[in-house]
PDB file of C-alpha atoms in Angstrom:
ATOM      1  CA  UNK Q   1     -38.001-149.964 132.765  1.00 49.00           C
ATOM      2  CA  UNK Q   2     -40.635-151.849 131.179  1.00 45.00           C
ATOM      3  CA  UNK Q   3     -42.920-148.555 130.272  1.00 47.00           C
ATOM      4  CA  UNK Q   4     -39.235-147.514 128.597  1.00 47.00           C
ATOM      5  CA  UNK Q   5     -39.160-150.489 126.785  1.00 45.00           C
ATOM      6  CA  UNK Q   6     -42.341-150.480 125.770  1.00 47.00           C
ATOM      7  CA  UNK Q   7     -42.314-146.884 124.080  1.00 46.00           C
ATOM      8  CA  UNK Q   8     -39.280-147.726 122.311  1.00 49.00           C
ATOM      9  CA  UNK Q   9     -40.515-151.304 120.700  1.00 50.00           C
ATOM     10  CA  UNK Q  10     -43.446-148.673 119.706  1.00 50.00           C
ATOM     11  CA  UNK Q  11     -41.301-146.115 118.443  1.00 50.00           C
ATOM     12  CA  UNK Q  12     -39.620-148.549 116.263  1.00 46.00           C
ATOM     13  CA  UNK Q  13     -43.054-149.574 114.682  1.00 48.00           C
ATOM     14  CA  UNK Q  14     -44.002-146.759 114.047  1.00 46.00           C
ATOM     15  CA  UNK Q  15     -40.858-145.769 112.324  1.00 44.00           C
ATOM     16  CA  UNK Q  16     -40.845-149.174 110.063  1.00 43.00           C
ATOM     17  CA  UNK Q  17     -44.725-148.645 109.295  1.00 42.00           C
ATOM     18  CA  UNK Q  18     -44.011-144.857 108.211  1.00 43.00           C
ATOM     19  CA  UNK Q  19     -41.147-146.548 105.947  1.00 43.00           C
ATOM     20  CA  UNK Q  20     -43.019-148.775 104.227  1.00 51.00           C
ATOM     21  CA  UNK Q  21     -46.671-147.085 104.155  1.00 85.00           C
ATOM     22  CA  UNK Q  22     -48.413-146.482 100.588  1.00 95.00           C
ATOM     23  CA  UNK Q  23     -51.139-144.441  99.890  1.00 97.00           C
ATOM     24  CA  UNK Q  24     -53.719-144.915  97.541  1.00 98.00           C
ATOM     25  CA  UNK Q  25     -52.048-141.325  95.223  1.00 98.00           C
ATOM     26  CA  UNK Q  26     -49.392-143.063  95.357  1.00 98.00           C
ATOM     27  CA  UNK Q  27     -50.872-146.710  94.291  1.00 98.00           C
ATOM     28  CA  UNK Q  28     -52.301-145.054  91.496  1.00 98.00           C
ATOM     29  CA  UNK Q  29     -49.384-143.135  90.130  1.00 97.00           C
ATOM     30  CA  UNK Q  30     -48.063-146.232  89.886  1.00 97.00           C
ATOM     31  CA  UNK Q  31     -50.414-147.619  87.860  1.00 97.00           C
ATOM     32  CA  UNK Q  32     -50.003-144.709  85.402  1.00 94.00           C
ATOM     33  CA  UNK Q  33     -46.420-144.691  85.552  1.00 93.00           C
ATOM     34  CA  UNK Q  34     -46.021-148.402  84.741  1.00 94.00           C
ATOM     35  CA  UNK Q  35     -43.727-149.102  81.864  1.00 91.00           C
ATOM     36  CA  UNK Q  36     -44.796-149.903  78.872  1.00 94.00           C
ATOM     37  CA  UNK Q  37     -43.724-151.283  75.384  1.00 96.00           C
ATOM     38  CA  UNK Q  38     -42.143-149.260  73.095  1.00 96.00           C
ATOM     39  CA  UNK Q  39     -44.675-150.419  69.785  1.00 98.00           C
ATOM     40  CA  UNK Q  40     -46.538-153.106  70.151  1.00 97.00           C
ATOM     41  CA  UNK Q  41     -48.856-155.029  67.193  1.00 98.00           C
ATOM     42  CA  UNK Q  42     -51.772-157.214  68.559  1.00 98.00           C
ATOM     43  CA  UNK Q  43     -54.662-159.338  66.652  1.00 98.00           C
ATOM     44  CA  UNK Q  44     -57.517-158.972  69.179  1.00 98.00           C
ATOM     45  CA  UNK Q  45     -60.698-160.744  69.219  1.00 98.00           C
ATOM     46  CA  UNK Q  46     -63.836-158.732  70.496  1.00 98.00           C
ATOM     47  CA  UNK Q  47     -66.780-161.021  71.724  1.00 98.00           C
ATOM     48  CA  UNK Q  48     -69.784-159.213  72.366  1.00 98.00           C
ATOM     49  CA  UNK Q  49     -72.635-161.025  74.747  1.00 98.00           C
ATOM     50  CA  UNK Q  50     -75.989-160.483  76.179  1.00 98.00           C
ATOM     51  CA  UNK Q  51     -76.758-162.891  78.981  1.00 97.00           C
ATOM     52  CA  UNK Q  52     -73.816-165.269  78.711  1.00 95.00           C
ATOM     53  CA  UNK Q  53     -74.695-165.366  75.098  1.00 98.00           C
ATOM     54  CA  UNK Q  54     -72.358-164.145  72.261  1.00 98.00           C
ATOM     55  CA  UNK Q  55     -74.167-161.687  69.880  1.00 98.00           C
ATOM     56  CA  UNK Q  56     -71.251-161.097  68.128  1.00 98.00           C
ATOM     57  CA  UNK Q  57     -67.372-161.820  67.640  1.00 98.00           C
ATOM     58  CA  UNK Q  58     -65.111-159.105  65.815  1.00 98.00           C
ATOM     59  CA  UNK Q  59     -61.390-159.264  64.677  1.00 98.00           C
ATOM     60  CA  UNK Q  60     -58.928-155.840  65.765  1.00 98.00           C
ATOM     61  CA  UNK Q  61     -56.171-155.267  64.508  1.00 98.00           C
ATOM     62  CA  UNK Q  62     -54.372-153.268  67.267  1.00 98.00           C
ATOM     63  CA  UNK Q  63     -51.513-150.856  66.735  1.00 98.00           C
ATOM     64  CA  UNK Q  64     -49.416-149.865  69.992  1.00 98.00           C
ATOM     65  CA  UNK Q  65     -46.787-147.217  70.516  1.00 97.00           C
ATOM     66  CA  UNK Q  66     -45.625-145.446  73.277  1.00 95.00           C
ATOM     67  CA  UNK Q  67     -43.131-142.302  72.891  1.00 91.00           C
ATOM     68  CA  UNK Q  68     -42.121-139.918  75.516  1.00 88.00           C
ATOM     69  CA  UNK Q  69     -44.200-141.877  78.301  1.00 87.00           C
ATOM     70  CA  UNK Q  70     -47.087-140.839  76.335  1.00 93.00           C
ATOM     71  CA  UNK Q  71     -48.966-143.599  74.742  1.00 95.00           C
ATOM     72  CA  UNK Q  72     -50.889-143.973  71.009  1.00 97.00           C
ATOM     73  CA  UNK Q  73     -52.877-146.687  70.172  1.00 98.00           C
ATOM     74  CA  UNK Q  74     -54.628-147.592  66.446  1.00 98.00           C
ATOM     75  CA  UNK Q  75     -57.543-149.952  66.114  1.00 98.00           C
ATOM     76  CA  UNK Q  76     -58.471-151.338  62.677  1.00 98.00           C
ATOM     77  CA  UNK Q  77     -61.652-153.704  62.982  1.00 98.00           C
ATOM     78  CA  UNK Q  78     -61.183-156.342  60.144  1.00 98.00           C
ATOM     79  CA  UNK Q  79     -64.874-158.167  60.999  1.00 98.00           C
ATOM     80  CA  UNK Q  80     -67.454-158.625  60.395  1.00 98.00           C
ATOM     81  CA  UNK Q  81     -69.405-156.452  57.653  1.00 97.00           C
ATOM     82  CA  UNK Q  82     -71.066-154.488  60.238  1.00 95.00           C
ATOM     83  CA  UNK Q  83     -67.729-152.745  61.540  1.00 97.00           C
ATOM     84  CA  UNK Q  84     -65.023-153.768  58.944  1.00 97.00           C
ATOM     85  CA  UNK Q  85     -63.111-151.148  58.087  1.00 97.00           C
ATOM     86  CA  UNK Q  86     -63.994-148.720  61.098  1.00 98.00           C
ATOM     87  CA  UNK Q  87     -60.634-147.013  62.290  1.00 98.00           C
ATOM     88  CA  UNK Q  88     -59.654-145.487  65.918  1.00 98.00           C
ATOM     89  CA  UNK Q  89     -56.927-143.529  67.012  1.00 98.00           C
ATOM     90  CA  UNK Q  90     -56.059-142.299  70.686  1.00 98.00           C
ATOM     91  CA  UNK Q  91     -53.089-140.033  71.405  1.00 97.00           C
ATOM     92  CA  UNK Q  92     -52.632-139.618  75.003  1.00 95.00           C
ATOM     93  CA  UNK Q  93     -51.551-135.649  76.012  1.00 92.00           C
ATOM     94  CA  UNK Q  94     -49.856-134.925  79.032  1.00 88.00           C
ATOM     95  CA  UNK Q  95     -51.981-132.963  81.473  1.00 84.00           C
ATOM     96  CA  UNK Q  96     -55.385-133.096  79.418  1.00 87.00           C
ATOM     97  CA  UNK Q  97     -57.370-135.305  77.945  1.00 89.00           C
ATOM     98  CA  UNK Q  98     -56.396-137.504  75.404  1.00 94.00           C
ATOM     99  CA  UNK Q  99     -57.457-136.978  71.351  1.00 96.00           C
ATOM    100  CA  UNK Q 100     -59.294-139.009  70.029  1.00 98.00           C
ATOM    101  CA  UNK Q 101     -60.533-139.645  66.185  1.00 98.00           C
ATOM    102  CA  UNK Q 102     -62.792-142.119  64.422  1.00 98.00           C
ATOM    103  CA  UNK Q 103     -63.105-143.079  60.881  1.00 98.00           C
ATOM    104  CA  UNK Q 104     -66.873-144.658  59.587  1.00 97.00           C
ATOM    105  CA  UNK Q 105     -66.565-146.201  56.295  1.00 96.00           C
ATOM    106  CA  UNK Q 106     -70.190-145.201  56.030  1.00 94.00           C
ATOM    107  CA  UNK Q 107     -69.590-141.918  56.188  1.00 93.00           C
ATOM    108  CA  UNK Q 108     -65.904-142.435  54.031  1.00 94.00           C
ATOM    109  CA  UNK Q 109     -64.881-139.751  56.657  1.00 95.00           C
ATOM    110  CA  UNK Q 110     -62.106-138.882  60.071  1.00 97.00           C
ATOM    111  CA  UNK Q 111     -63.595-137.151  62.926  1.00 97.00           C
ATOM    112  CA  UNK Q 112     -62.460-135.900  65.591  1.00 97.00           C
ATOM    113  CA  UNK Q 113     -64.211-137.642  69.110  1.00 97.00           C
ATOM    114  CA  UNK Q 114     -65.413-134.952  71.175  1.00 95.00           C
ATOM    115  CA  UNK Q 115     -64.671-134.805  75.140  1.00 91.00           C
ATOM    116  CA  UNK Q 116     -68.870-134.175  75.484  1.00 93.00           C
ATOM    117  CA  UNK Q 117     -68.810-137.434  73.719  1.00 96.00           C
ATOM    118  CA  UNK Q 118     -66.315-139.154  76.144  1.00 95.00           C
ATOM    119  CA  UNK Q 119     -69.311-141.638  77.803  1.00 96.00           C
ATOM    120  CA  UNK Q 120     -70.566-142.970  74.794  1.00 97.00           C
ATOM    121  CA  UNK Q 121     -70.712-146.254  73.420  1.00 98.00           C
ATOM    122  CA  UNK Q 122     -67.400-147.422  71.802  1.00 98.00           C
ATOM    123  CA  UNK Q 123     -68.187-148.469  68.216  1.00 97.00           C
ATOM    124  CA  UNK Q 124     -71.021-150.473  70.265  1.00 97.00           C
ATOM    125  CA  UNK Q 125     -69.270-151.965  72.578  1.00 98.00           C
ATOM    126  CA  UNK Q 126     -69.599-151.557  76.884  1.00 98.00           C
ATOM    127  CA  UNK Q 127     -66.791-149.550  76.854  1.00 98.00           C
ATOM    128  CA  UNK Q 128     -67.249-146.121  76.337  1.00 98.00           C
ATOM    129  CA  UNK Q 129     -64.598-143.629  74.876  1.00 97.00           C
ATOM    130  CA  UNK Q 130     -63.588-142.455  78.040  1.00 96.00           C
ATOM    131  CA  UNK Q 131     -63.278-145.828  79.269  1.00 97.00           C
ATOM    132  CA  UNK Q 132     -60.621-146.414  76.938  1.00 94.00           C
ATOM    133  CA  UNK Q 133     -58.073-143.789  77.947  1.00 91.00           C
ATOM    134  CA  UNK Q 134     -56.543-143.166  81.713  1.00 85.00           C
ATOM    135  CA  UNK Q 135     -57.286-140.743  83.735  1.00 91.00           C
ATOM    136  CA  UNK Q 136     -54.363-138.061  85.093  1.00 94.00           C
ATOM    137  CA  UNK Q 137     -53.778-138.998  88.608  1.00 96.00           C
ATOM    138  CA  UNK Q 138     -54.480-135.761  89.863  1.00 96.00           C
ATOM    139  CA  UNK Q 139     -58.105-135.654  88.839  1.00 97.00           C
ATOM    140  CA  UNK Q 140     -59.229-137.385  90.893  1.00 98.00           C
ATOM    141  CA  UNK Q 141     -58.986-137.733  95.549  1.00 98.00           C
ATOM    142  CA  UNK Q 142     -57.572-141.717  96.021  1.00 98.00           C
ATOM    143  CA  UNK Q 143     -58.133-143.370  98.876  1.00 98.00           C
ATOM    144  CA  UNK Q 144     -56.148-146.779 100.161  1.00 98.00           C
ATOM    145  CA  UNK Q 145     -59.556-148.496 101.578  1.00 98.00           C
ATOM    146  CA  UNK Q 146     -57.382-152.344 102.164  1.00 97.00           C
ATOM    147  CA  UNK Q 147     -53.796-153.322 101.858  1.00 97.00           C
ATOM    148  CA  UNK Q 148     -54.444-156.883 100.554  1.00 98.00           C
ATOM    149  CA  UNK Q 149     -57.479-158.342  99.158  1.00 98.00           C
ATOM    150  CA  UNK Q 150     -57.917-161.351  97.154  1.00 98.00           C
ATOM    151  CA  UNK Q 151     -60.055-160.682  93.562  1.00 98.00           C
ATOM    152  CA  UNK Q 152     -60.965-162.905  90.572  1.00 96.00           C
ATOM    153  CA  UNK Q 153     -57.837-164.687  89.413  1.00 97.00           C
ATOM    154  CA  UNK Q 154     -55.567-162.337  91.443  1.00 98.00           C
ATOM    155  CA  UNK Q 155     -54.329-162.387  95.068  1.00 98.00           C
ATOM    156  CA  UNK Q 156     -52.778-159.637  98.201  1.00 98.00           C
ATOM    157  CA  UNK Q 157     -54.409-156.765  95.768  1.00 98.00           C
ATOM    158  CA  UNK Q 158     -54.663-153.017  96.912  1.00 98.00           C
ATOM    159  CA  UNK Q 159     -58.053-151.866  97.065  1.00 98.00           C
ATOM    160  CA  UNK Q 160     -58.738-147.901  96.007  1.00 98.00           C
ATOM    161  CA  UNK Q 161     -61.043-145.946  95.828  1.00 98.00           C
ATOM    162  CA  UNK Q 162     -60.899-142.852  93.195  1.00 98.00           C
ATOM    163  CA  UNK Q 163     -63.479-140.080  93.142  1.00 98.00           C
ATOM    164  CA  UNK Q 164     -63.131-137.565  90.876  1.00 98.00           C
ATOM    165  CA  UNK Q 165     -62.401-133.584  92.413  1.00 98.00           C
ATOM    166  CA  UNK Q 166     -64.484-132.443  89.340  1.00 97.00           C
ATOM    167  CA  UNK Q 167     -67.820-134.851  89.534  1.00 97.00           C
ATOM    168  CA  UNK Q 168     -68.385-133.149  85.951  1.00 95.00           C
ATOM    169  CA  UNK Q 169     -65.068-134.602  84.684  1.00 95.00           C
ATOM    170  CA  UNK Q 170     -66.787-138.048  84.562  1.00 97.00           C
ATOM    171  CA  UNK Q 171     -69.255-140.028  83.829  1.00 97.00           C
ATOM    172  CA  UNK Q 172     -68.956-142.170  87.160  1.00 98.00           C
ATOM    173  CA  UNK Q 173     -69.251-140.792  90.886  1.00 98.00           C
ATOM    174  CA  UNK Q 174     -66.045-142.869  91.672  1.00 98.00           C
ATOM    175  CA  UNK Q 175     -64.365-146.292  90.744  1.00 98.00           C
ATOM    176  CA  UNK Q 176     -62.847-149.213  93.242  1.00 98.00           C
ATOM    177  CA  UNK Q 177     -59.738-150.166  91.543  1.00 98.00           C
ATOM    178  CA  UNK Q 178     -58.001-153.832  92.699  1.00 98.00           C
ATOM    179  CA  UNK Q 179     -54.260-153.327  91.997  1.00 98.00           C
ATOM    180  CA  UNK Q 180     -51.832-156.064  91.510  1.00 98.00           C
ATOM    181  CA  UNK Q 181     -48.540-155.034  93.595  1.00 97.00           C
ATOM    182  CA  UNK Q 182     -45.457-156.267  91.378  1.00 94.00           C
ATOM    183  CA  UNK Q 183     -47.453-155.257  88.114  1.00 96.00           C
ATOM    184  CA  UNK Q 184     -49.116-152.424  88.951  1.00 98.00           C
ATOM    185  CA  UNK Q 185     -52.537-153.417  86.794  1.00 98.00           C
ATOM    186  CA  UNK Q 186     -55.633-152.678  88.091  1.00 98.00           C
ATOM    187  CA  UNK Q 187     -57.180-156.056  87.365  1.00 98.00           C
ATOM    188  CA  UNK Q 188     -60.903-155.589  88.596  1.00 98.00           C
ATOM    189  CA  UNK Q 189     -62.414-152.023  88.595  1.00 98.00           C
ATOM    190  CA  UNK Q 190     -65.899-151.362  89.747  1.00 98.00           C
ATOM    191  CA  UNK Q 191     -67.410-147.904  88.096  1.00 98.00           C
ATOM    192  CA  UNK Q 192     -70.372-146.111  89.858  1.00 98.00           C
ATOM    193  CA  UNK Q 193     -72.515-143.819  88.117  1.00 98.00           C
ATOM    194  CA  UNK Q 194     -73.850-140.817  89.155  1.00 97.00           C
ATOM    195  CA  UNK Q 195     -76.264-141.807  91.805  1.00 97.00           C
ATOM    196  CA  UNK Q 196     -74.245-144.313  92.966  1.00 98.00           C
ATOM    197  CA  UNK Q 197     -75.249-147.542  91.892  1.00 98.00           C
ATOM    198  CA  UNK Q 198     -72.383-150.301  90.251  1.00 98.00           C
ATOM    199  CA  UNK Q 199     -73.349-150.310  86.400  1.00 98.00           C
ATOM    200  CA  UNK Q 200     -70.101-151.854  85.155  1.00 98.00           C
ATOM    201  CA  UNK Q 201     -67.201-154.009  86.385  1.00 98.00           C
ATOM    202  CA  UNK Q 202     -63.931-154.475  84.097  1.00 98.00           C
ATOM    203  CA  UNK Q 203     -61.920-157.129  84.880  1.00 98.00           C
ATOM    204  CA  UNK Q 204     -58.562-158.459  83.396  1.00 98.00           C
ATOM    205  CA  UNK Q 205     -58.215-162.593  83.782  1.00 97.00           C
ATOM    206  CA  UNK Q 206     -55.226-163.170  83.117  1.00 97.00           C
ATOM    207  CA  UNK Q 207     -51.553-161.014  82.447  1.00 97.00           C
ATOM    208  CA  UNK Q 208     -48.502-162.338  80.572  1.00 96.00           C
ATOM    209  CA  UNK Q 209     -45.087-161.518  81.076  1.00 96.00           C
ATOM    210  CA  UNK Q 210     -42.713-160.761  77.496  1.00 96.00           C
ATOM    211  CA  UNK Q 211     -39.368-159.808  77.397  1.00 96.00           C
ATOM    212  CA  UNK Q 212     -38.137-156.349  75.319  1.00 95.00           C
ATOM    213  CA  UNK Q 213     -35.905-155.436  74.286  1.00 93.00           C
ATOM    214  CA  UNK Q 214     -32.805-154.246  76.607  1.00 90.00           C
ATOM    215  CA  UNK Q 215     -33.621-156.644  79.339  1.00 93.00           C
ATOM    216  CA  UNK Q 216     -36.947-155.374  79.973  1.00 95.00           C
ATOM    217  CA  UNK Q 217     -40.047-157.272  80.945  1.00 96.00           C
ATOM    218  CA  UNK Q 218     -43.452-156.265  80.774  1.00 96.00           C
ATOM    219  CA  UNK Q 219     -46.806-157.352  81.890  1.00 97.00           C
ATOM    220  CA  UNK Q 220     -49.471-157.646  79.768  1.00 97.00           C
ATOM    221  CA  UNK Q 221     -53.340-158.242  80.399  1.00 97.00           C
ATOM    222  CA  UNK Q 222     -54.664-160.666  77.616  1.00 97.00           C
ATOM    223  CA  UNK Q 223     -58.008-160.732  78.251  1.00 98.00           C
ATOM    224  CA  UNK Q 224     -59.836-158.201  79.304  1.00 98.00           C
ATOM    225  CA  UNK Q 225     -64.137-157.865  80.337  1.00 98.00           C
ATOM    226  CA  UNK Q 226     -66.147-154.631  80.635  1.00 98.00           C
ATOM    227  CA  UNK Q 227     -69.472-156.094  81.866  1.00 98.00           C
ATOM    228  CA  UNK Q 228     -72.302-153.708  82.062  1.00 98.00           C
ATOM    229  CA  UNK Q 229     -74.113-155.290  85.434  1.00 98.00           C
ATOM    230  CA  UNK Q 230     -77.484-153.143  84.810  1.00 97.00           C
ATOM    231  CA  UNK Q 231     -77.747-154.651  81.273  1.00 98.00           C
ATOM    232  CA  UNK Q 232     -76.091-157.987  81.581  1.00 98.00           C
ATOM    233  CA  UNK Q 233     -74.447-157.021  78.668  1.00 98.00           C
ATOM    234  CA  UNK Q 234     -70.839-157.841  78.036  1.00 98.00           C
ATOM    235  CA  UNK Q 235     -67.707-156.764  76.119  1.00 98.00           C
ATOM    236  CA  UNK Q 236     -64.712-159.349  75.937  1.00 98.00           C
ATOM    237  CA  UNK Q 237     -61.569-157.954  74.313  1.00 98.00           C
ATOM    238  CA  UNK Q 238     -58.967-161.167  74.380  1.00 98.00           C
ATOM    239  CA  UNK Q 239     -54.886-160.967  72.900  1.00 97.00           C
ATOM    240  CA  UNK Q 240     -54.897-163.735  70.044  1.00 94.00           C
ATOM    241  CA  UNK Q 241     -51.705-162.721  69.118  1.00 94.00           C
ATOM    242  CA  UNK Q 242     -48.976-160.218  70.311  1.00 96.00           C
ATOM    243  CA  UNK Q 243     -45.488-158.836  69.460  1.00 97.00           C
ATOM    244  CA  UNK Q 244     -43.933-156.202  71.436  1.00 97.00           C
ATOM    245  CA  UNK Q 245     -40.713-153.691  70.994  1.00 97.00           C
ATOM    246  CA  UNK Q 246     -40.839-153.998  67.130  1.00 97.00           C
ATOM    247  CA  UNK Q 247     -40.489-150.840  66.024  1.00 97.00           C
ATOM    248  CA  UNK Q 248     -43.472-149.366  63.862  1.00 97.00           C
ATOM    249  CA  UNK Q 249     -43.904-146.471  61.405  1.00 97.00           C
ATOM    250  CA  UNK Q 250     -44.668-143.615  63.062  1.00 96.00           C
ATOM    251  CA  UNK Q 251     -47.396-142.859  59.763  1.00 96.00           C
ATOM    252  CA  UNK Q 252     -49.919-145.503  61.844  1.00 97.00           C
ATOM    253  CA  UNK Q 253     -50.449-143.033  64.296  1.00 97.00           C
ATOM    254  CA  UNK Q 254     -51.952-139.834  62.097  1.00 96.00           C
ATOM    255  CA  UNK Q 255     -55.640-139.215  60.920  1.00 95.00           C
ATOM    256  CA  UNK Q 256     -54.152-139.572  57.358  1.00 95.00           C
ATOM    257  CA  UNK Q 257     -53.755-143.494  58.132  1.00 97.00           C
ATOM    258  CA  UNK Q 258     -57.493-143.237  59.458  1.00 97.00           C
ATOM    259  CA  UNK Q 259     -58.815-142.160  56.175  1.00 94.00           C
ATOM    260  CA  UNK Q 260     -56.904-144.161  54.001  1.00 93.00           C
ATOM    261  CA  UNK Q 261     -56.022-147.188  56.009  1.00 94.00           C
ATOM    262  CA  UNK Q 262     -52.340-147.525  54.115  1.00 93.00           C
ATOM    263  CA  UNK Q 263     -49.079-145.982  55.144  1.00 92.00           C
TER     264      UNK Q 263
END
């Protein structure tokens, strides 16, 4: 009677485990899926540091819109000198890689950011182009490595690990991604290059809830670090200001507006 017992109280585990299991594809599509803003209009401050020290603080203008669950975002740097009037502009694609243009006011011309050109330098910063876009899910093999794991200002975080299926699809051999569970942000990612060693870690300190409009509620990082840990060298891109849901012309998100800067 007791063996009988005992299989069915293990049964029953097993049964509630299966119910409530996750796996890291899963985690991640998540993270993809999230919802997001319909427009959103941000001033962003960009502190650039070597050491701890700042080398250099820019002002973004940041233009947001999301439109079919595909995403578009315009940045307009306003300062200082050495960057003012440089122009981005991602359009996320579903099932390929995003598009991505540039304008250089030295130059007084658009063009069009390769995919060869994906892990370089954006506009000098420790992000690189690639690191500004998400990957699709399926690019890459995820693996659930813990359930819960305390990280920087965030606690009970999933723990992934993604390595791309491709290793030519990406600059890193794989990323650790910590993923808040009621938001759905990765808030600490650790990117590996290609032999293996950590080079950067991009962290988010701190996420802000806003209300939409029709009763939604989203979460949204303010601050957010790409630290290159082989330099010491430092990127800090930081929300002074931001409005979300109010609707925006759709002319923001065209190379026209890149070459012109006006609607």
């Amino acid at each position: 009677m007791k063996l009988i017992k005992t299989l069915a109280a293990l049964a029953v585990m097993t049964l509630c485990t299966s119910a409530f299991a996750i796996d890291g594809t899963e985690i991640m599509k998540n993270v993809f899926d999230r919802q997001k803003p319909d427009f959103s209009k941000a001033a962003v401050q960009v502190t650039l540091t070597k050491n701890g020290a700042v080398e250099e603080v820019r002002n973004v203008g940041e233009y947001g819109r999301c439109k079919d669950n595909l995403s578009d975002v315009v940045m307009i740097f306003l300062s200082p000198a050495s960057v003012k009037d440089t122009r981005f502009l991602q359009k996320e694609n579903d099932g390929k890689d995003d598009d991505k243009w540039i304008y250089l006011p030295s130059l007084k011309s658009t063009r069009r950011v390769a995919a060869s050109d994906g892990s370089k330098a954006f506009v000098g910063t420790d992000f690189s182009y690639d690191d500004m876009s998400s990957r699709e899910v399926d690019e890459d093999v995820h693996e659930l490595l813990k359930q819960s794991e305390d990280k920087g200002n965030f606690k009970d975080l999933y723990v992934v690990k993604s390595t791309p299926k491709d290793p030519k699809s990406s600059q890193y051999s794989y990323r650790i991604s910590w993923v808040t569970k009621d938001s759905w942000i990765p808030t600490y990612i650790e990117l590996y290059d290609k032999k293996g060693k950590l080079i950067k870690v991009n962290e988010i300190k701190a996420i802000k809830k806003m209300p939409g409009t029709n009763g939604r509620v989203y979460n949204i990082p303010l601050e957010n670090v790409m630290t290159n840990v082989q330099t010491n060298h430092a990127t800090v891109m930081k929300m002074v200001n931001i409005e979300v849901d109010k609707p925006l012309p759709d002319g923001y998100f065209t190379p026209n507006f890149l070459n012109t800067g006006r609607l």
